[in-house]
Amino acid sequence: MNGGDPAPLRGLVEHHRADLPGGKPARIRLHVVTAGPEDGPPVVLLHGFPEAWFAWQHQIPVLAGAGFRVLAPDMRGYNLSDKPEGIDKYRIEHLTGDVAALIHWAGAQRAVVVGHDWG
């Protein structure tokens, strides 16, 4: 996001570049924003079209304040994440694979997953 974090998130979130297994090609790099205690139960917030991680700017501080470890990625093809070429790289198996790999990247085996505007 250009111009910095939205006001409700200043000083609360951390930005990461997560290198994840991505099938073929072998890897994908997602921009991920995290907040909350590292040992908190993870919750993954998946934005809709045509948004990015900051669509969750009002929910992130509430969830982090409740003790959750929040992971809000820019999904493949959006904002600061990799943009693989070819429509076949955006099939549901790739998108769900990215989410599973992100959960493992965060050191967890499971997470609550929240999404909106997926059709």
Short mmCIF file of N, CA and C in Angstrom, two decimals:
data_model
loop_
_atom_site.label_atom_id
_atom_site.label_comp_id
_atom_site.label_asym_id
_atom_site.label_seq_id
_atom_site.Cartn_x
_atom_site.Cartn_y
_atom_site.Cartn_z
N MET A 1 0.85 -1.17 0.00
CA MET A 1 0.00 0.00 0.00
C MET A 1 0.89 1.23 0.00
N ASN A 2 0.67 2.12 -0.89
CA ASN A 2 1.44 3.35 -0.95
C ASN A 2 0.93 4.32 0.12
N GLY A 3 1.86 5.07 0.71
CA GLY A 3 1.46 6.08 1.68
C GLY A 3 1.41 5.59 3.11
N GLY A 4 1.81 4.37 3.39
CA GLY A 4 1.84 3.88 4.76
C GLY A 4 0.57 3.16 5.16
N ASP A 5 0.57 2.74 6.41
CA ASP A 5 -0.57 1.99 6.95
C ASP A 5 -1.75 2.92 7.24
N PRO A 6 -2.98 2.42 7.10
CA PRO A 6 -4.14 3.21 7.50
C PRO A 6 -4.03 3.60 8.99
N ALA A 7 -4.60 4.71 9.37
CA ALA A 7 -4.48 5.24 10.73
C ALA A 7 -4.77 4.22 11.83
N PRO A 8 -5.83 3.39 11.73
CA PRO A 8 -6.09 2.46 12.84
C PRO A 8 -4.98 1.43 13.05
N LEU A 9 -4.07 1.30 12.08
CA LEU A 9 -3.06 0.24 12.15
C LEU A 9 -1.64 0.72 12.40
N ARG A 10 -1.43 2.02 12.43
CA ARG A 10 -0.07 2.54 12.61
C ARG A 10 0.52 2.04 13.91
N GLY A 11 1.70 1.43 13.82
CA GLY A 11 2.39 0.91 14.98
C GLY A 11 1.89 -0.44 15.46
N LEU A 12 0.86 -0.97 14.84
CA LEU A 12 0.27 -2.23 15.27
C LEU A 12 0.68 -3.41 14.39
N VAL A 13 0.86 -3.16 13.11
CA VAL A 13 1.10 -4.26 12.17
C VAL A 13 2.56 -4.33 11.75
N GLU A 14 2.95 -5.53 11.30
CA GLU A 14 4.26 -5.75 10.71
C GLU A 14 4.05 -6.27 9.29
N HIS A 15 4.91 -5.85 8.38
CA HIS A 15 4.84 -6.27 6.99
C HIS A 15 5.92 -7.31 6.73
N HIS A 16 5.55 -8.36 5.99
CA HIS A 16 6.47 -9.45 5.68
C HIS A 16 6.37 -9.82 4.21
N ARG A 17 7.42 -10.44 3.70
CA ARG A 17 7.40 -11.07 2.38
C ARG A 17 7.56 -12.57 2.66
N ALA A 18 6.50 -13.32 2.47
CA ALA A 18 6.49 -14.75 2.76
C ALA A 18 6.77 -15.53 1.48
N ASP A 19 7.89 -16.25 1.45
CA ASP A 19 8.19 -17.14 0.34
C ASP A 19 7.49 -18.46 0.61
N LEU A 20 6.56 -18.82 -0.25
CA LEU A 20 5.74 -20.02 -0.04
C LEU A 20 5.90 -20.97 -1.21
N PRO A 21 5.76 -22.29 -0.93
CA PRO A 21 5.69 -23.22 -2.05
C PRO A 21 4.46 -22.87 -2.87
N GLY A 22 4.62 -22.84 -4.19
CA GLY A 22 3.51 -22.40 -5.02
C GLY A 22 3.17 -23.34 -6.16
N GLY A 23 3.59 -24.60 -6.08
CA GLY A 23 3.30 -25.52 -7.17
C GLY A 23 4.25 -25.27 -8.31
N LYS A 24 3.73 -24.95 -9.47
CA LYS A 24 4.55 -24.69 -10.64
C LYS A 24 4.21 -23.30 -11.16
N PRO A 25 5.05 -22.29 -11.10
CA PRO A 25 6.43 -22.35 -10.65
C PRO A 25 6.52 -22.71 -9.16
N ALA A 26 7.72 -23.08 -8.76
CA ALA A 26 7.92 -23.72 -7.47
C ALA A 26 7.60 -22.83 -6.27
N ARG A 27 7.70 -21.53 -6.38
CA ARG A 27 7.50 -20.68 -5.22
C ARG A 27 6.66 -19.45 -5.60
N ILE A 28 6.04 -18.89 -4.59
CA ILE A 28 5.34 -17.61 -4.76
C ILE A 28 5.65 -16.77 -3.52
N ARG A 29 5.78 -15.49 -3.73
CA ARG A 29 6.05 -14.58 -2.62
C ARG A 29 4.81 -13.72 -2.40
N LEU A 30 4.27 -13.82 -1.17
CA LEU A 30 3.11 -13.03 -0.80
C LEU A 30 3.50 -11.96 0.21
N HIS A 31 2.95 -10.78 0.04
CA HIS A 31 3.06 -9.74 1.06
C HIS A 31 2.02 -10.07 2.12
N VAL A 32 2.45 -10.10 3.38
CA VAL A 32 1.57 -10.46 4.49
C VAL A 32 1.73 -9.44 5.61
N VAL A 33 0.63 -9.01 6.15
CA VAL A 33 0.63 -8.15 7.31
C VAL A 33 0.23 -9.00 8.51
N THR A 34 0.98 -8.86 9.61
CA THR A 34 0.67 -9.60 10.83
C THR A 34 0.43 -8.63 11.98
N ALA A 35 -0.34 -9.08 12.93
CA ALA A 35 -0.59 -8.32 14.15
C ALA A 35 -0.98 -9.29 15.25
N GLY A 36 -0.86 -8.86 16.48
CA GLY A 36 -1.26 -9.68 17.61
C GLY A 36 -0.13 -10.53 18.15
N PRO A 37 -0.38 -11.21 19.25
CA PRO A 37 0.66 -12.00 19.90
C PRO A 37 1.09 -13.19 19.04
N GLU A 38 2.39 -13.43 18.98
CA GLU A 38 2.91 -14.53 18.15
C GLU A 38 2.39 -15.88 18.58
N ASP A 39 2.04 -16.02 19.86
CA ASP A 39 1.55 -17.31 20.34
C ASP A 39 0.02 -17.38 20.36
N GLY A 40 -0.64 -16.35 19.81
CA GLY A 40 -2.10 -16.36 19.77
C GLY A 40 -2.62 -17.30 18.70
N PRO A 41 -3.86 -17.74 18.84
CA PRO A 41 -4.44 -18.59 17.79
C PRO A 41 -4.52 -17.81 16.48
N PRO A 42 -4.06 -18.42 15.38
CA PRO A 42 -4.02 -17.68 14.13
C PRO A 42 -5.39 -17.53 13.46
N VAL A 43 -5.57 -16.36 12.86
CA VAL A 43 -6.73 -16.10 12.03
C VAL A 43 -6.20 -15.46 10.74
N VAL A 44 -6.64 -16.01 9.61
CA VAL A 44 -6.21 -15.53 8.29
C VAL A 44 -7.38 -14.77 7.68
N LEU A 45 -7.11 -13.53 7.28
CA LEU A 45 -8.14 -12.67 6.69
C LEU A 45 -7.88 -12.54 5.20
N LEU A 46 -8.78 -13.07 4.38
CA LEU A 46 -8.63 -13.07 2.92
C LEU A 46 -9.53 -12.01 2.29
N HIS A 47 -8.92 -11.06 1.63
CA HIS A 47 -9.66 -9.97 1.01
C HIS A 47 -10.41 -10.44 -0.22
N GLY A 48 -11.35 -9.62 -0.64
CA GLY A 48 -12.12 -9.89 -1.86
C GLY A 48 -11.56 -9.12 -3.03
N PHE A 49 -12.28 -9.18 -4.14
CA PHE A 49 -11.89 -8.50 -5.36
C PHE A 49 -12.47 -7.09 -5.35
N PRO A 50 -11.75 -6.09 -5.70
CA PRO A 50 -10.34 -5.98 -6.10
C PRO A 50 -9.47 -5.41 -4.98
N GLU A 51 -9.66 -5.84 -3.77
CA GLU A 51 -9.03 -5.24 -2.61
C GLU A 51 -7.66 -5.82 -2.32
N ALA A 52 -7.15 -5.54 -1.12
CA ALA A 52 -5.89 -6.07 -0.63
C ALA A 52 -6.00 -6.15 0.89
N TRP A 53 -4.90 -6.45 1.55
CA TRP A 53 -4.90 -6.70 2.99
C TRP A 53 -5.59 -5.59 3.78
N PHE A 54 -5.44 -4.34 3.35
CA PHE A 54 -5.94 -3.21 4.13
C PHE A 54 -7.46 -3.11 4.13
N ALA A 55 -8.15 -3.97 3.39
CA ALA A 55 -9.61 -4.04 3.47
C ALA A 55 -10.05 -4.43 4.87
N TRP A 56 -9.15 -5.05 5.63
CA TRP A 56 -9.44 -5.52 6.98
C TRP A 56 -8.96 -4.54 8.06
N GLN A 57 -8.68 -3.30 7.71
CA GLN A 57 -8.06 -2.36 8.64
C GLN A 57 -8.85 -2.15 9.93
N HIS A 58 -10.15 -2.33 9.90
CA HIS A 58 -10.94 -2.14 11.12
C HIS A 58 -11.03 -3.42 11.96
N GLN A 59 -10.93 -4.57 11.32
CA GLN A 59 -11.02 -5.84 12.04
C GLN A 59 -9.68 -6.25 12.66
N ILE A 60 -8.57 -5.89 12.01
CA ILE A 60 -7.25 -6.32 12.49
C ILE A 60 -7.00 -5.89 13.94
N PRO A 61 -7.19 -4.61 14.31
CA PRO A 61 -6.89 -4.25 15.70
C PRO A 61 -7.82 -4.92 16.71
N VAL A 62 -9.07 -5.16 16.34
CA VAL A 62 -10.00 -5.81 17.25
C VAL A 62 -9.57 -7.25 17.49
N LEU A 63 -9.25 -7.97 16.42
CA LEU A 63 -8.83 -9.37 16.56
C LEU A 63 -7.50 -9.48 17.29
N ALA A 64 -6.54 -8.62 16.95
CA ALA A 64 -5.24 -8.64 17.63
C ALA A 64 -5.43 -8.32 19.11
N GLY A 65 -6.29 -7.36 19.42
CA GLY A 65 -6.56 -7.00 20.81
C GLY A 65 -7.24 -8.10 21.59
N ALA A 66 -7.94 -8.99 20.89
CA ALA A 66 -8.59 -10.13 21.54
C ALA A 66 -7.64 -11.31 21.70
N GLY A 67 -6.38 -11.14 21.26
CA GLY A 67 -5.39 -12.18 21.47
C GLY A 67 -5.12 -13.07 20.28
N PHE A 68 -5.72 -12.77 19.13
CA PHE A 68 -5.46 -13.57 17.93
C PHE A 68 -4.19 -13.12 17.24
N ARG A 69 -3.51 -14.06 16.58
CA ARG A 69 -2.40 -13.75 15.69
C ARG A 69 -3.01 -13.56 14.31
N VAL A 70 -3.08 -12.33 13.84
CA VAL A 70 -3.73 -12.00 12.59
C VAL A 70 -2.74 -12.08 11.44
N LEU A 71 -3.13 -12.76 10.37
CA LEU A 71 -2.37 -12.83 9.12
C LEU A 71 -3.29 -12.31 8.02
N ALA A 72 -2.90 -11.21 7.40
CA ALA A 72 -3.71 -10.61 6.33
C ALA A 72 -2.84 -10.48 5.09
N PRO A 73 -2.90 -11.47 4.19
CA PRO A 73 -2.06 -11.41 3.00
C PRO A 73 -2.69 -10.59 1.87
N ASP A 74 -1.83 -10.09 1.01
CA ASP A 74 -2.26 -9.69 -0.32
C ASP A 74 -2.23 -10.99 -1.11
N MET A 75 -3.35 -11.45 -1.57
CA MET A 75 -3.40 -12.72 -2.28
C MET A 75 -2.66 -12.61 -3.61
N ARG A 76 -2.30 -13.75 -4.17
CA ARG A 76 -1.55 -13.74 -5.44
C ARG A 76 -2.27 -12.88 -6.46
N GLY A 77 -1.49 -12.05 -7.13
CA GLY A 77 -2.03 -11.17 -8.15
C GLY A 77 -2.45 -9.80 -7.65
N TYR A 78 -2.38 -9.57 -6.35
CA TYR A 78 -2.86 -8.31 -5.79
C TYR A 78 -1.75 -7.54 -5.09
N ASN A 79 -1.86 -6.23 -5.17
CA ASN A 79 -1.05 -5.27 -4.45
C ASN A 79 0.43 -5.64 -4.49
N LEU A 80 1.05 -6.00 -3.37
CA LEU A 80 2.49 -6.21 -3.30
C LEU A 80 2.91 -7.67 -3.43
N SER A 81 1.96 -8.57 -3.65
CA SER A 81 2.29 -9.98 -3.82
C SER A 81 2.64 -10.29 -5.28
N ASP A 82 3.29 -11.45 -5.49
CA ASP A 82 3.63 -11.88 -6.85
C ASP A 82 2.37 -11.99 -7.71
N LYS A 83 2.58 -11.78 -9.00
CA LYS A 83 1.49 -11.82 -9.97
C LYS A 83 1.85 -12.81 -11.08
N PRO A 84 1.64 -14.11 -10.82
CA PRO A 84 1.98 -15.09 -11.85
C PRO A 84 1.18 -14.86 -13.13
N GLU A 85 1.81 -15.16 -14.25
CA GLU A 85 1.13 -15.01 -15.54
C GLU A 85 0.31 -16.25 -15.86
N GLY A 86 -0.81 -16.03 -16.49
CA GLY A 86 -1.67 -17.14 -16.92
C GLY A 86 -2.81 -17.38 -15.97
N ILE A 87 -4.00 -17.48 -16.51
CA ILE A 87 -5.20 -17.66 -15.70
C ILE A 87 -5.16 -18.97 -14.90
N ASP A 88 -4.45 -19.98 -15.41
CA ASP A 88 -4.38 -21.25 -14.71
C ASP A 88 -3.66 -21.13 -13.37
N LYS A 89 -2.89 -20.08 -13.16
CA LYS A 89 -2.17 -19.87 -11.89
C LYS A 89 -3.08 -19.31 -10.80
N TYR A 90 -4.35 -19.07 -11.15
CA TYR A 90 -5.30 -18.50 -10.19
C TYR A 90 -6.46 -19.45 -9.89
N ARG A 91 -6.27 -20.71 -10.23
CA ARG A 91 -7.30 -21.71 -9.92
C ARG A 91 -7.40 -21.89 -8.41
N ILE A 92 -8.54 -22.37 -7.96
CA ILE A 92 -8.81 -22.50 -6.53
C ILE A 92 -7.76 -23.35 -5.82
N GLU A 93 -7.22 -24.36 -6.48
CA GLU A 93 -6.22 -25.19 -5.81
C GLU A 93 -4.94 -24.41 -5.50
N HIS A 94 -4.62 -23.42 -6.33
CA HIS A 94 -3.46 -22.56 -6.05
C HIS A 94 -3.77 -21.60 -4.90
N LEU A 95 -4.96 -21.02 -4.92
CA LEU A 95 -5.34 -20.07 -3.88
C LEU A 95 -5.43 -20.75 -2.52
N THR A 96 -6.05 -21.92 -2.47
CA THR A 96 -6.14 -22.63 -1.19
C THR A 96 -4.77 -23.15 -0.76
N GLY A 97 -3.95 -23.54 -1.73
CA GLY A 97 -2.58 -23.95 -1.42
C GLY A 97 -1.78 -22.82 -0.81
N ASP A 98 -1.98 -21.60 -1.32
CA ASP A 98 -1.31 -20.43 -0.74
C ASP A 98 -1.72 -20.23 0.72
N VAL A 99 -3.00 -20.39 1.00
CA VAL A 99 -3.50 -20.19 2.36
C VAL A 99 -2.91 -21.25 3.29
N ALA A 100 -2.92 -22.51 2.86
CA ALA A 100 -2.35 -23.58 3.69
C ALA A 100 -0.86 -23.33 3.93
N ALA A 101 -0.13 -22.93 2.89
CA ALA A 101 1.30 -22.66 3.03
C ALA A 101 1.54 -21.47 3.95
N LEU A 102 0.68 -20.46 3.90
CA LEU A 102 0.82 -19.30 4.77
C LEU A 102 0.62 -19.70 6.23
N ILE A 103 -0.33 -20.56 6.50
CA ILE A 103 -0.55 -21.04 7.87
C ILE A 103 0.70 -21.75 8.37
N HIS A 104 1.30 -22.59 7.55
CA HIS A 104 2.53 -23.28 7.93
C HIS A 104 3.69 -22.29 8.08
N TRP A 105 3.76 -21.29 7.21
CA TRP A 105 4.79 -20.24 7.30
C TRP A 105 4.73 -19.56 8.67
N ALA A 106 3.52 -19.40 9.19
CA ALA A 106 3.31 -18.75 10.48
C ALA A 106 3.60 -19.69 11.65
N GLY A 107 3.96 -20.94 11.35
CA GLY A 107 4.29 -21.90 12.40
C GLY A 107 3.08 -22.59 13.01
N ALA A 108 1.97 -22.58 12.31
CA ALA A 108 0.75 -23.19 12.82
C ALA A 108 0.34 -24.38 11.97
N GLN A 109 -0.48 -25.22 12.53
CA GLN A 109 -1.03 -26.36 11.81
C GLN A 109 -2.45 -26.10 11.33
N ARG A 110 -3.12 -25.16 11.99
CA ARG A 110 -4.50 -24.81 11.64
C ARG A 110 -4.75 -23.36 11.97
N ALA A 111 -5.81 -22.81 11.39
CA ALA A 111 -6.17 -21.42 11.64
C ALA A 111 -7.64 -21.22 11.32
N VAL A 112 -8.20 -20.19 11.87
CA VAL A 112 -9.52 -19.73 11.45
C VAL A 112 -9.29 -18.92 10.18
N VAL A 113 -10.07 -19.19 9.14
CA VAL A 113 -9.93 -18.49 7.86
C VAL A 113 -11.22 -17.71 7.60
N VAL A 114 -11.07 -16.41 7.35
CA VAL A 114 -12.21 -15.54 7.09
C VAL A 114 -12.00 -14.89 5.74
N GLY A 115 -13.03 -14.91 4.89
CA GLY A 115 -12.95 -14.29 3.58
C GLY A 115 -14.24 -13.61 3.23
N HIS A 116 -14.17 -12.72 2.24
CA HIS A 116 -15.40 -12.07 1.76
C HIS A 116 -15.25 -11.76 0.26
N ASP A 117 -16.38 -11.62 -0.39
CA ASP A 117 -16.46 -11.25 -1.80
C ASP A 117 -15.72 -12.22 -2.72
N TRP A 118 -15.90 -13.50 -2.48
CA TRP A 118 -15.29 -14.51 -3.35
C TRP A 118 -16.28 -15.02 -4.39
N GLY A 119 -17.40 -14.33 -4.53
CA GLY A 119 -18.37 -14.74 -5.53
C GLY A 119 -19.37 -15.62 -4.93
#
